[in-house]
């Protein structure tokens, strides 16, 4: 590099003079909107308030609204021991409802503590006798119970736990592992029950209809499941 | 509450303005009547003391001129540096934001004027006045145009450096009276810088003085008339360069703005100043920019001379020959011109309402009329042409200073002093001796002695 005194200054002055005529980088914001993608929602950031507490109150609205499911919710439990993760994105809608309930001050219903219907346990006892109260044959027991009731009622699982000595959680885990075992009545049975409840005279009406049509009415496939 | 106050409170705001104007008009009428009654005696007195009257008028005009000049230069600086930084800069107040500097001035005027406990109030108050007046008084000898100067002294250049040197006194006063050791250090440092650069600044001009043989700035400008090759910058390039650099340091401009160094130290000597007293320091800085630009132009770039001999055009235009028709023209031309320039807008843009077209037409007419009048004045009057050339050159240098501020980083204090004593002083001495030797040699060759 040849050293000419003042050459650097001249170069610098030339550079600034070029900038002088170049288009400017400023965006006059209120009049002029920046050019950005319509999906742009700004920078994602968790904010802390002035006491250092997270401002997020896990309302799940952001996670549910996120169109590409890039927001994932998780954290540490209240005692700071375990990492918790609130399920797959499909369940964020339910989480959001729970959160709204919780923040409104009402109690959040928890299935585990809900009152369960007492059922007739004779069928359960019979199935347990048949399998010799053996917890190692739990799958067969559960399938039998589901065959008798149509699903696995909580009362039945408690009875199985009491009789076989297996933990409730163990039985619940085994049952929830298999796709064909369910803890609630199938949806169409629930619907039928609801129709029966709302229209107590359905049977009489259908009988009258059969009478009038001479028995040519198309039958629904299933009326009662269990 | 007096009757006057109650009446004043009941007036609307336009009413108050009108009343104030009425009072001002009445007060102005009295001297007018006196002037008309005693015109002969007054004219005789003025005629007898013409130099004094001329000096007073010139000093007042220059004092009044400095404030808009400072505003314009501050605006140029804000806008220019913004554009060089790829920003837009001021664009809200006034056309292209040009009134922002005025707003800054008003803001400074409205702020609290604070004097610290323990400060020497007299010296503290007078320091900005000294700094500002040193600038304004040195403007007095600058020839703006042929016949348009405050005072034509035969020692104008000496006067300029002497009065300009008073700035140091003001800086030291400000630093000393603030009762703050940092202000004192800042003032001393400013003084050290200004005094160090005063020496090469003065020495760089001595070569020019040897060539010109006069210290009258007016005579120096007259010496440079004709083609631009007559400008002293071509006979004294080194002197011009040294003068420019030293003047930059003298006016505390980047890269030598260590007195302020607004990004590093708290304004040095002006730490304790607030309100309009701070504003005076600020104004003085920008007036100084104008002054050193003007002096550079005057000494080395031909002053108010045009760079080439202007063709001698005389317009055969005598407005007086129109007689009473002149009044008619003055009354009718704006109206007709506005309508004439509004017509194309109104005809070509169907979406434009007629009042907008009229406003546009009025603006265009004004631009055209001002251009025509200026052109006529440029051709007809020597002093208008000279003033325009002078201002174009001076603001060119002002832009150069802004450009430098947008480009160059600030030097360190040891670099600053080292540069002054190790480079500028020897270079200016070299320039002086070479010029003197050349003058002797050329004189000997020409005179045959």
Coordinates of N, CA, C and O in Angstrom, one line a residue, chain B residues 22-189:
Chain B
X22 N -51.5 47.7 17.5 CA -51.9 49.1 17.5 C -51.0 49.9 18.4 O -50.5 51.0 18.0
X23 N -50.6 49.3 19.5 CA -49.7 50.1 20.4 C -48.4 50.3 19.7 O -47.8 51.4 19.7
X24 N -47.8 49.2 19.1 CA -46.5 49.3 18.5 C -46.6 50.3 17.3 O -45.7 51.1 17.2
X25 N -47.7 50.3 16.6 CA -47.9 51.2 15.5 C -47.9 52.6 16.0 O -47.2 53.5 15.4
X26 N -48.6 52.9 17.1 CA -48.7 54.2 17.6 C -47.3 54.7 18.1 O -46.9 55.8 17.8
X27 N -46.6 53.7 18.7 CA -45.2 54.1 19.2 C -44.3 54.4 18.0 O -43.4 55.2 18.1
X28 N -44.5 53.7 16.9 CA -43.6 53.9 15.7 C -44.0 55.2 15.0 O -43.2 55.8 14.3
X29 N -45.3 55.6 15.2 CA -45.7 56.8 14.4 C -45.0 58.1 15.0 O -44.7 59.0 14.2
X30 N -44.8 58.1 16.3 CA -44.2 59.3 16.9 C -42.8 59.6 16.3 O -42.6 60.7 15.8
X31 N -41.9 58.6 16.3 CA -40.6 59.0 15.6 C -40.7 59.3 14.2 O -39.9 60.1 13.7
X32 N -41.7 58.7 13.5 CA -41.9 59.0 12.1 C -42.3 60.5 11.9 O -41.7 61.2 11.1
X33 N -43.2 60.9 12.7 CA -43.6 62.3 12.7 C -42.4 63.2 13.0 O -42.1 64.2 12.3
X34 N -41.7 62.8 14.0 CA -40.5 63.6 14.4 C -39.5 63.7 13.3 O -38.9 64.7 13.0
X35 N -39.4 62.5 12.6 CA -38.4 62.4 11.5 C -38.8 63.4 10.4 O -38.0 64.1 9.8
X36 N -40.1 63.4 10.1 CA -40.6 64.2 9.0 C -40.4 65.7 9.4 O -40.0 66.5 8.6
X37 N -40.8 66.0 10.6 CA -40.7 67.4 11.0 C -39.3 67.9 11.1 O -39.0 69.0 10.5
X38 N -38.4 67.1 11.7 CA -37.0 67.5 11.8 C -36.1 66.9 10.8 O -34.9 66.7 11.1
X39 N -36.6 66.6 9.6 CA -35.8 65.8 8.7 C -34.5 66.5 8.3 O -33.5 65.8 8.2
X40 N -34.6 67.8 8.1 CA -33.4 68.5 7.6 C -32.3 68.4 8.6 O -31.1 68.1 8.3
X41 N -32.7 68.7 9.9 CA -31.6 68.7 10.9 C -31.1 67.3 11.1 O -29.8 67.1 11.2
X42 N -32.0 66.3 11.1 CA -31.5 64.9 11.3 C -30.6 64.5 10.2 O -29.5 63.9 10.4
X43 N -31.0 64.8 8.9 CA -30.1 64.4 7.8 C -28.8 65.1 7.9 O -27.7 64.5 7.6
X44 N -28.8 66.4 8.4 CA -27.5 67.1 8.5 C -26.6 66.4 9.6 O -25.4 66.2 9.3
X45 N -27.3 66.0 10.7 CA -26.5 65.3 11.8 C -25.9 64.0 11.2 O -24.7 63.7 11.4
X46 N -26.8 63.3 10.6 CA -26.3 61.9 10.1 C -25.2 62.1 9.1 O -24.2 61.4 9.1
X47 N -25.4 63.1 8.2 CA -24.4 63.4 7.1 C -23.1 63.8 7.8 O -22.0 63.4 7.3
X48 N -23.1 64.5 8.8 CA -21.9 65.0 9.4 C -21.1 63.8 10.1 O -19.9 63.8 10.2
X49 N -21.9 62.8 10.6 CA -21.3 61.7 11.4 C -21.4 60.4 10.6 O -21.7 59.4 11.2
X50 N -21.3 60.4 9.3 CA -21.6 59.3 8.5 C -20.8 58.0 8.9 O -21.4 56.9 9.0
X51 N -19.5 58.1 9.2 CA -18.8 56.9 9.6 C -19.4 56.2 10.8 O -19.5 55.0 10.9
X52 N -19.7 57.1 11.8 CA -20.3 56.5 13.1 C -21.6 55.8 12.8 O -21.8 54.7 13.2
X53 N -22.5 56.5 12.0 CA -23.8 55.9 11.7 C -23.6 54.6 11.0 O -24.2 53.6 11.3
X54 N -22.7 54.6 10.0 CA -22.4 53.5 9.2 C -22.0 52.3 10.1 O -22.4 51.2 9.9
X55 N -21.1 52.6 11.0 CA -20.6 51.6 11.9 C -21.7 51.0 12.8 O -21.8 49.8 12.9
X56 N -22.5 51.9 13.3 CA -23.6 51.4 14.2 C -24.6 50.5 13.4 O -24.9 49.4 13.9
X57 N -24.9 51.0 12.2 CA -25.8 50.2 11.4 C -25.2 48.8 11.0 O -25.9 47.8 11.1
X58 N -23.9 48.9 10.7 CA -23.3 47.6 10.3 C -23.2 46.7 11.5 O -23.5 45.5 11.3
X59 N -22.8 47.2 12.6 CA -22.7 46.3 13.8 C -24.1 45.7 14.1 O -24.2 44.5 14.4
X60 N -25.1 46.5 14.1 CA -26.5 46.0 14.4 C -26.9 44.9 13.3 O -27.4 43.8 13.7
X61 N -26.6 45.2 12.1 CA -27.0 44.3 11.0 C -26.3 43.0 11.2 O -26.9 41.9 11.0
X62 N -25.0 43.1 11.5 CA -24.2 41.8 11.7 C -24.6 41.0 12.9 O -24.8 39.8 12.8
X63 N -24.9 41.8 14.0 CA -25.4 41.1 15.2 C -26.8 40.4 14.8 O -27.0 39.2 15.3
X64 N -27.6 41.0 14.1 CA -28.9 40.4 13.7 C -28.7 39.3 12.7 O -29.5 38.3 12.7
X65 N -27.7 39.4 11.9 CA -27.5 38.4 10.8 C -27.0 37.1 11.4 O -27.2 36.0 10.9
X66 N -26.2 37.2 12.6 CA -25.6 35.9 13.1 C -26.6 34.9 13.5 O -26.4 33.7 13.3
X67 N -27.8 35.3 14.0 CA -28.7 34.3 14.5 C -29.3 33.5 13.4 O -29.3 32.2 13.5
X68 N -29.9 34.1 12.3 CA -30.4 33.2 11.3 C -29.2 32.4 10.6 O -29.5 31.2 10.2
X69 N -28.0 33.0 10.6 CA -26.9 32.2 10.0 C -26.7 31.0 10.8 O -26.5 29.9 10.3
X70 N -26.6 31.2 12.2 CA -26.4 30.0 13.0 C -27.5 29.0 12.8 O -27.2 27.8 12.7
X71 N -28.8 29.4 12.7 CA -29.9 28.5 12.5 C -29.7 27.7 11.2 O -29.8 26.5 11.2
X72 N -29.3 28.4 10.2 CA -29.2 27.8 8.9 C -28.0 26.7 8.9 O -28.2 25.6 8.5
X73 N -26.9 27.1 9.6 CA -25.8 26.2 9.6 C -26.1 25.0 10.5 O -25.8 23.9 10.2
X74 N -26.8 25.2 11.6 CA -27.2 24.1 12.4 C -28.1 23.1 11.6 O -27.9 21.9 11.7
X75 N -29.0 23.7 10.8 CA -29.9 22.9 10.0 C -29.1 22.1 9.0 O -29.3 20.9 8.8
X76 N -28.1 22.8 8.3 CA -27.3 22.1 7.3 C -26.5 21.0 8.0 O -26.4 19.9 7.4
X77 N -26.1 21.2 9.2 CA -25.3 20.2 9.9 C -26.2 19.0 10.2 O -25.8 17.8 9.9
X78 N -27.3 19.3 10.8 CA -28.2 18.1 11.2 C -28.6 17.3 10.0 O -28.5 16.1 9.9
X79 N -29.0 18.1 8.9 CA -29.5 17.4 7.7 C -28.4 16.7 7.0 O -28.5 15.5 6.6
X80 N -27.3 17.4 6.8 CA -26.2 16.8 6.1 C -25.6 15.6 6.7 O -25.4 14.5 6.1
X81 N -25.4 15.6 8.0 CA -24.8 14.4 8.7 C -25.8 13.3 8.7 O -25.5 12.1 8.5
X82 N -27.1 13.6 8.8 CA -28.1 12.6 8.7 C -28.1 11.9 7.4 O -28.1 10.7 7.3
X83 N -28.0 12.7 6.3 CA -28.0 12.1 5.0 C -26.7 11.2 4.8 O -26.8 10.2 4.1
X84 N -25.6 11.7 5.4 CA -24.4 10.9 5.2 C -24.5 9.6 6.1 O -23.8 8.6 5.8
X85 N -25.3 9.6 7.1 CA -25.5 8.4 7.9 C -26.7 7.5 7.4 O -27.1 6.6 8.1
X86 N -27.1 7.8 6.2 CA -28.2 7.0 5.6 C -29.5 7.2 6.4 O -30.4 6.4 6.4
X87 N -29.6 8.4 7.1 CA -30.8 8.7 7.8 C -31.5 9.8 7.0 O -31.0 10.3 6.0
X88 N -32.7 10.2 7.4 CA -33.4 11.3 6.8 C -33.2 12.6 7.5 O -33.1 13.6 6.8
X89 N -33.1 12.5 8.8 CA -32.8 13.8 9.5 C -34.1 14.6 9.8 O -35.2 14.0 9.6
X90 N -33.9 15.8 10.1 CA -35.1 16.6 10.4 C -36.0 16.7 9.2 O -35.6 17.0 8.1
X91 N -37.3 16.4 9.4 CA -38.2 16.5 8.3 C -39.7 16.8 8.8 O -40.6 16.6 8.0
X92 N -39.8 17.3 10.0 CA -41.2 17.5 10.5 C -41.5 19.0 10.6 O -42.6 19.4 10.2
X93 N -40.6 19.8 11.1 CA -41.0 21.2 11.4 C -40.5 22.0 10.2 O -39.4 22.1 9.9
X94 N -41.5 22.7 9.5 CA -41.2 23.5 8.4 C -40.8 22.7 7.2 O -40.8 21.5 7.2
X95 N -40.6 23.4 6.0 CA -40.3 22.6 4.8 C -39.0 21.9 4.9 O -38.0 22.4 5.3
X96 N -39.0 20.6 4.7 CA -37.9 19.7 4.9 C -37.2 19.8 6.3 O -36.0 19.6 6.4
X97 N -38.1 20.1 7.3 CA -37.5 20.2 8.6 C -36.6 21.4 8.9 O -35.9 21.4 9.9
X98 N -36.7 22.4 8.0 CA -35.7 23.5 8.1 C -35.9 24.4 9.4 O -35.0 25.1 9.7
X99 N -37.0 24.3 10.0 CA -37.3 25.1 11.2 C -36.9 24.4 12.5 O -37.1 25.0 13.5
X100 N -36.3 23.2 12.4 CA -36.0 22.5 13.6 C -35.0 23.2 14.4 O -35.1 23.2 15.7
X101 N -34.0 23.8 13.8 CA -33.0 24.5 14.5 C -33.6 25.7 15.3 O -33.2 26.0 16.4
X102 N -34.6 26.4 14.6 CA -35.2 27.5 15.3 C -36.0 27.0 16.5 O -35.9 27.6 17.6
X103 N -36.6 25.8 16.4 CA -37.3 25.3 17.5 C -36.3 24.9 18.6 O -36.6 25.1 19.8
X104 N -35.1 24.4 18.2 CA -34.1 24.1 19.2 C -33.7 25.4 20.0 O -33.6 25.4 21.2
X105 N -33.6 26.5 19.2 CA -33.2 27.8 19.8 C -34.3 28.2 20.8 O -34.0 28.6 21.9
X106 N -35.6 28.1 20.4 CA -36.6 28.5 21.3 C -36.6 27.6 22.6 O -36.9 28.1 23.7
X107 N -36.4 26.3 22.4 CA -36.3 25.4 23.5 C -35.3 25.8 24.5 O -35.5 25.9 25.7
X108 N -34.1 26.1 24.0 CA -33.0 26.6 24.8 C -33.4 27.9 25.6 O -33.1 28.0 26.7
X109 N -34.1 28.7 24.9 CA -34.5 30.0 25.4 C -35.5 29.8 26.6 O -35.5 30.6 27.6
X110 N -36.3 28.7 26.5 CA -37.3 28.5 27.6 C -36.8 27.7 28.8 O -37.5 27.6 29.8
X111 N -35.5 27.2 28.7 CA -35.0 26.4 29.8 C -34.6 27.2 30.9 O -34.3 28.4 30.8
X112 N -34.5 26.6 32.1 CA -34.0 27.3 33.3 C -32.6 27.7 33.1 O -31.8 26.9 32.7
X113 N -32.3 29.0 33.5 CA -30.9 29.5 33.4 C -30.3 29.4 34.8 O -30.6 30.2 35.6
X114 N -29.5 28.4 35.0 CA -29.1 28.0 36.3 C -27.7 28.4 36.6 O -26.8 28.3 35.8
X115 N -27.5 29.0 37.7 CA -26.2 29.4 38.2 C -25.8 28.6 39.4 O -26.5 28.6 40.4
X116 N -24.7 27.8 39.3 CA -24.4 26.9 40.5 C -24.0 27.7 41.7 O -23.5 28.8 41.6
X117 N -24.3 27.1 42.9 CA -23.8 27.8 44.1 C -22.3 27.8 44.1 O -21.6 26.9 43.8
X118 N -21.8 29.0 44.5 CA -20.3 29.1 44.6 C -19.7 29.7 43.3 O -18.6 30.0 43.3
X119 N -20.5 29.7 42.2 CA -20.0 30.3 41.0 C -19.9 31.8 41.1 O -20.6 32.4 42.0
X120 N -19.0 32.4 40.4 CA -18.9 33.8 40.3 C -19.9 34.3 39.4 O -19.7 34.2 38.2
X121 N -21.0 34.9 39.9 CA -22.2 35.2 39.0 C -21.8 36.1 37.8 O -22.3 36.0 36.7
X122 N -21.0 37.2 38.1 CA -20.7 38.2 37.1 C -19.9 37.5 36.0 O -20.3 37.6 34.8
X123 N -18.8 36.9 36.3 CA -18.0 36.3 35.3 C -18.7 35.2 34.6 O -18.7 35.0 33.4
X124 N -19.5 34.4 35.4 CA -20.3 33.3 34.8 C -21.3 33.8 33.8 O -21.5 33.2 32.7
X125 N -21.9 35.0 34.0 CA -22.9 35.5 33.1 C -22.2 36.1 31.9 O -22.8 36.0 30.8
X126 N -21.1 36.7 32.1 CA -20.5 37.4 31.0 C -19.6 36.6 30.0 O -19.4 37.0 28.9
X127 N -19.3 35.4 30.5 CA -18.4 34.5 29.6 C -19.1 34.2 28.3 O -18.4 34.4 27.3
X128 N -20.3 33.8 28.2 CA -20.9 33.5 26.9 C -21.0 34.8 26.1 O -20.9 34.7 24.8
X129 N -21.2 35.9 26.7 CA -21.3 37.2 26.0 C -20.0 37.4 25.3 O -19.9 37.8 24.1
X130 N -18.9 37.2 26.1 CA -17.5 37.5 25.5 C -17.3 36.6 24.3 O -16.9 37.0 23.3
X131 N -17.6 35.3 24.5 CA -17.4 34.3 23.4 C -18.2 34.7 22.2 O -17.7 34.8 21.0
X132 N -19.5 35.1 22.4 CA -20.3 35.4 21.3 C -19.9 36.7 20.6 O -19.8 36.8 19.4
X133 N -19.6 37.7 21.4 CA -19.2 39.0 20.8 C -17.9 38.9 20.1 O -17.7 39.6 19.1
X134 N -17.0 38.1 20.6 CA -15.7 37.9 19.9 C -16.0 37.4 18.5 O -15.4 37.9 17.5
X135 N -17.0 36.5 18.3 CA -17.3 36.0 17.0 C -18.0 37.1 16.2 O -17.6 37.4 15.0
X136 N -18.9 37.8 16.8 CA -19.7 38.8 16.0 C -18.8 39.9 15.6 O -18.8 40.4 14.5
X137 N -17.9 40.4 16.5 CA -17.0 41.5 16.2 C -16.0 41.2 15.1 O -15.6 42.0 14.3
X138 N -15.6 39.9 15.0 CA -14.6 39.6 14.0 C -15.4 39.5 12.6 O -14.7 39.6 11.6
X139 N -16.7 39.3 12.7 CA -17.4 39.4 11.4 C -17.4 40.8 10.8 O -17.7 40.9 9.6
X140 N -17.1 41.8 11.6 CA -17.3 43.2 11.2 C -16.4 43.5 10.0 O -16.8 44.4 9.2
X141 N -15.3 42.9 9.9 CA -14.3 43.3 8.9 C -14.4 42.4 7.6 O -13.7 42.7 6.6
X142 N -15.3 41.4 7.6 CA -15.4 40.6 6.4 C -16.1 41.3 5.3 O -17.2 41.8 5.5
X143 N -15.5 41.4 4.1 CA -16.2 42.1 3.0 C -17.2 41.1 2.4 O -16.7 40.1 1.8
X144 N -18.5 41.3 2.5 CA -19.4 40.4 1.9 C -19.6 40.6 0.4 O -19.8 39.7 -0.4
X145 N -19.5 41.9 0.0 CA -19.7 42.2 -1.4 C -19.0 43.6 -1.6 O -18.7 44.3 -0.7
X146 N -18.8 44.0 -2.9 CA -18.3 45.3 -3.1 C -19.2 46.4 -2.4 O -20.3 46.5 -2.7
X147 N -18.6 47.1 -1.4 CA -19.3 48.1 -0.7 C -20.1 47.6 0.5 O -20.7 48.4 1.2
X148 N -20.1 46.3 0.6 CA -21.0 45.7 1.7 C -20.1 45.1 2.8 O -19.8 43.9 2.8
X149 N -19.5 46.0 3.6 CA -18.7 45.4 4.7 C -18.9 46.4 5.9 O -19.3 47.5 5.8
X150 N -18.6 45.8 7.1 CA -18.8 46.6 8.3 C -17.9 47.8 8.4 O -18.2 48.9 8.5
X151 N -16.6 47.5 8.2 CA -15.6 48.5 8.4 C -14.4 48.1 7.5 O -14.0 46.9 7.6
X152 N -13.9 49.0 6.7 CA -12.7 48.6 5.8 C -11.5 49.2 6.5 O -11.2 50.3 6.4
X153 N -10.8 48.3 7.3 CA -9.6 48.8 8.0 C -8.4 48.4 7.2 O -8.4 47.3 6.5
X154 N -7.3 49.1 7.4 CA -6.1 48.7 6.7 C -5.4 47.6 7.5 O -4.4 47.0 7.1
X155 N -5.8 47.4 8.8 CA -5.3 46.3 9.5 C -6.4 45.3 9.9 O -6.4 44.6 10.9
X156 N -7.3 45.1 8.9 CA -8.4 44.2 9.1 C -8.0 42.8 9.6 O -8.6 42.3 10.5
X157 N -7.0 42.3 8.9 CA -6.6 40.9 9.3 C -6.1 40.8 10.7 O -6.4 39.9 11.5
X158 N -5.3 41.8 11.1 CA -4.7 41.9 12.4 C -5.9 42.0 13.4 O -5.9 41.3 14.4
X159 N -6.8 42.9 13.1 CA -8.0 43.1 13.9 C -8.7 41.7 14.1 O -9.2 41.3 15.2
X160 N -8.9 41.0 13.0 CA -9.6 39.8 13.0 C -9.0 38.8 14.0 O -9.6 38.2 14.8
X161 N -7.6 38.6 13.9 CA -7.0 37.7 14.7 C -7.0 38.1 16.2 O -7.2 37.3 17.1
X162 N -6.9 39.5 16.4 CA -6.9 40.0 17.8 C -8.2 39.7 18.4 O -8.3 39.2 19.5
X163 N -9.3 40.1 17.7 CA -10.7 39.9 18.3 C -11.0 38.5 18.4 O -11.6 38.0 19.4
X164 N -10.6 37.7 17.4 CA -10.9 36.3 17.4 C -10.2 35.6 18.6 O -10.7 34.7 19.2
X165 N -9.1 36.2 19.0 CA -8.4 35.6 20.2 C -9.1 35.8 21.5 O -8.8 35.2 22.5
X166 N -10.0 36.8 21.5 CA -10.8 37.0 22.7 C -11.6 35.8 23.1 O -12.0 35.7 24.3
X167 N -11.9 34.9 22.1 CA -12.7 33.7 22.4 C -12.0 32.9 23.6 O -12.7 32.4 24.5
X168 N -10.7 32.9 23.6 CA -10.0 32.2 24.6 C -10.3 32.7 26.0 O -10.5 32.0 27.0
X169 N -10.4 34.1 26.1 CA -10.7 34.7 27.3 C -12.1 34.3 27.8 O -12.3 33.9 29.0
X170 N -13.0 34.2 26.9 CA -14.4 33.8 27.2 C -14.4 32.4 27.7 O -15.0 32.0 28.7
X171 N -13.6 31.5 27.0 CA -13.6 30.1 27.5 C -13.0 30.0 28.9 O -13.5 29.2 29.7
X172 N -11.9 30.7 29.1 CA -11.3 30.6 30.4 C -12.2 31.2 31.5 O -12.3 30.6 32.6
X173 N -12.9 32.3 31.1 CA -13.9 32.8 32.1 C -14.9 31.8 32.5 O -15.2 31.6 33.6
X174 N -15.4 31.1 31.4 CA -16.5 30.1 31.7 C -16.0 29.0 32.5 O -16.6 28.6 33.5
X175 N -14.8 28.5 32.2 CA -14.2 27.4 33.0 C -13.9 27.8 34.4 O -14.2 27.0 35.3
X176 N -13.4 29.0 34.6 CA -12.9 29.4 35.9 C -14.1 29.7 36.8 O -14.2 29.3 38.0
X177 N -15.1 30.4 36.3 CA -16.2 30.9 37.1 C -17.2 29.8 37.5 O -18.1 30.0 38.3
X178 N -17.1 28.6 36.8 CA -18.1 27.6 37.1 C -18.0 27.0 38.4 O -18.9 26.3 38.9
X179 N -16.9 27.2 39.1 CA -16.7 26.6 40.4 C -16.8 25.1 40.4 O -17.4 24.4 41.1
X180 N -16.1 24.5 39.4 CA -16.2 23.1 39.1 C -14.8 22.7 38.5 O -14.4 23.3 37.5
X181 N -14.1 21.7 39.1 CA -12.8 21.5 38.7 C -12.8 20.9 37.3 O -11.8 21.1 36.5
X182 N -13.8 20.2 36.9 CA -13.8 19.6 35.6 C -14.0 20.7 34.5 O -13.5 20.7 33.4
X183 N -14.9 21.7 34.8 CA -15.1 22.8 33.9 C -13.8 23.6 33.8 O -13.4 24.0 32.7
X184 N -13.1 23.8 34.9 CA -11.8 24.5 34.8 C -10.8 23.8 33.9 O -10.2 24.4 33.1
X185 N -10.7 22.4 34.1 CA -9.8 21.6 33.3 C -10.2 21.8 31.8 O -9.4 21.9 30.9
X186 N -11.6 21.7 31.6 CA -12.1 21.8 30.2 C -11.7 23.1 29.6 O -11.3 23.2 28.5
X187 N -11.9 24.2 30.4 CA -11.5 25.5 29.9 C -10.1 25.6 29.6 O -9.7 26.2 28.5
X188 N -9.2 25.1 30.5 CA -7.8 25.2 30.2 C -7.4 24.4 29.0 O -6.6 24.9 28.2
X189 N -8.0 23.3 28.8 CA -7.7 22.5 27.7 C -8.1 23.2 26.4 O -7.4 23.2 25.4

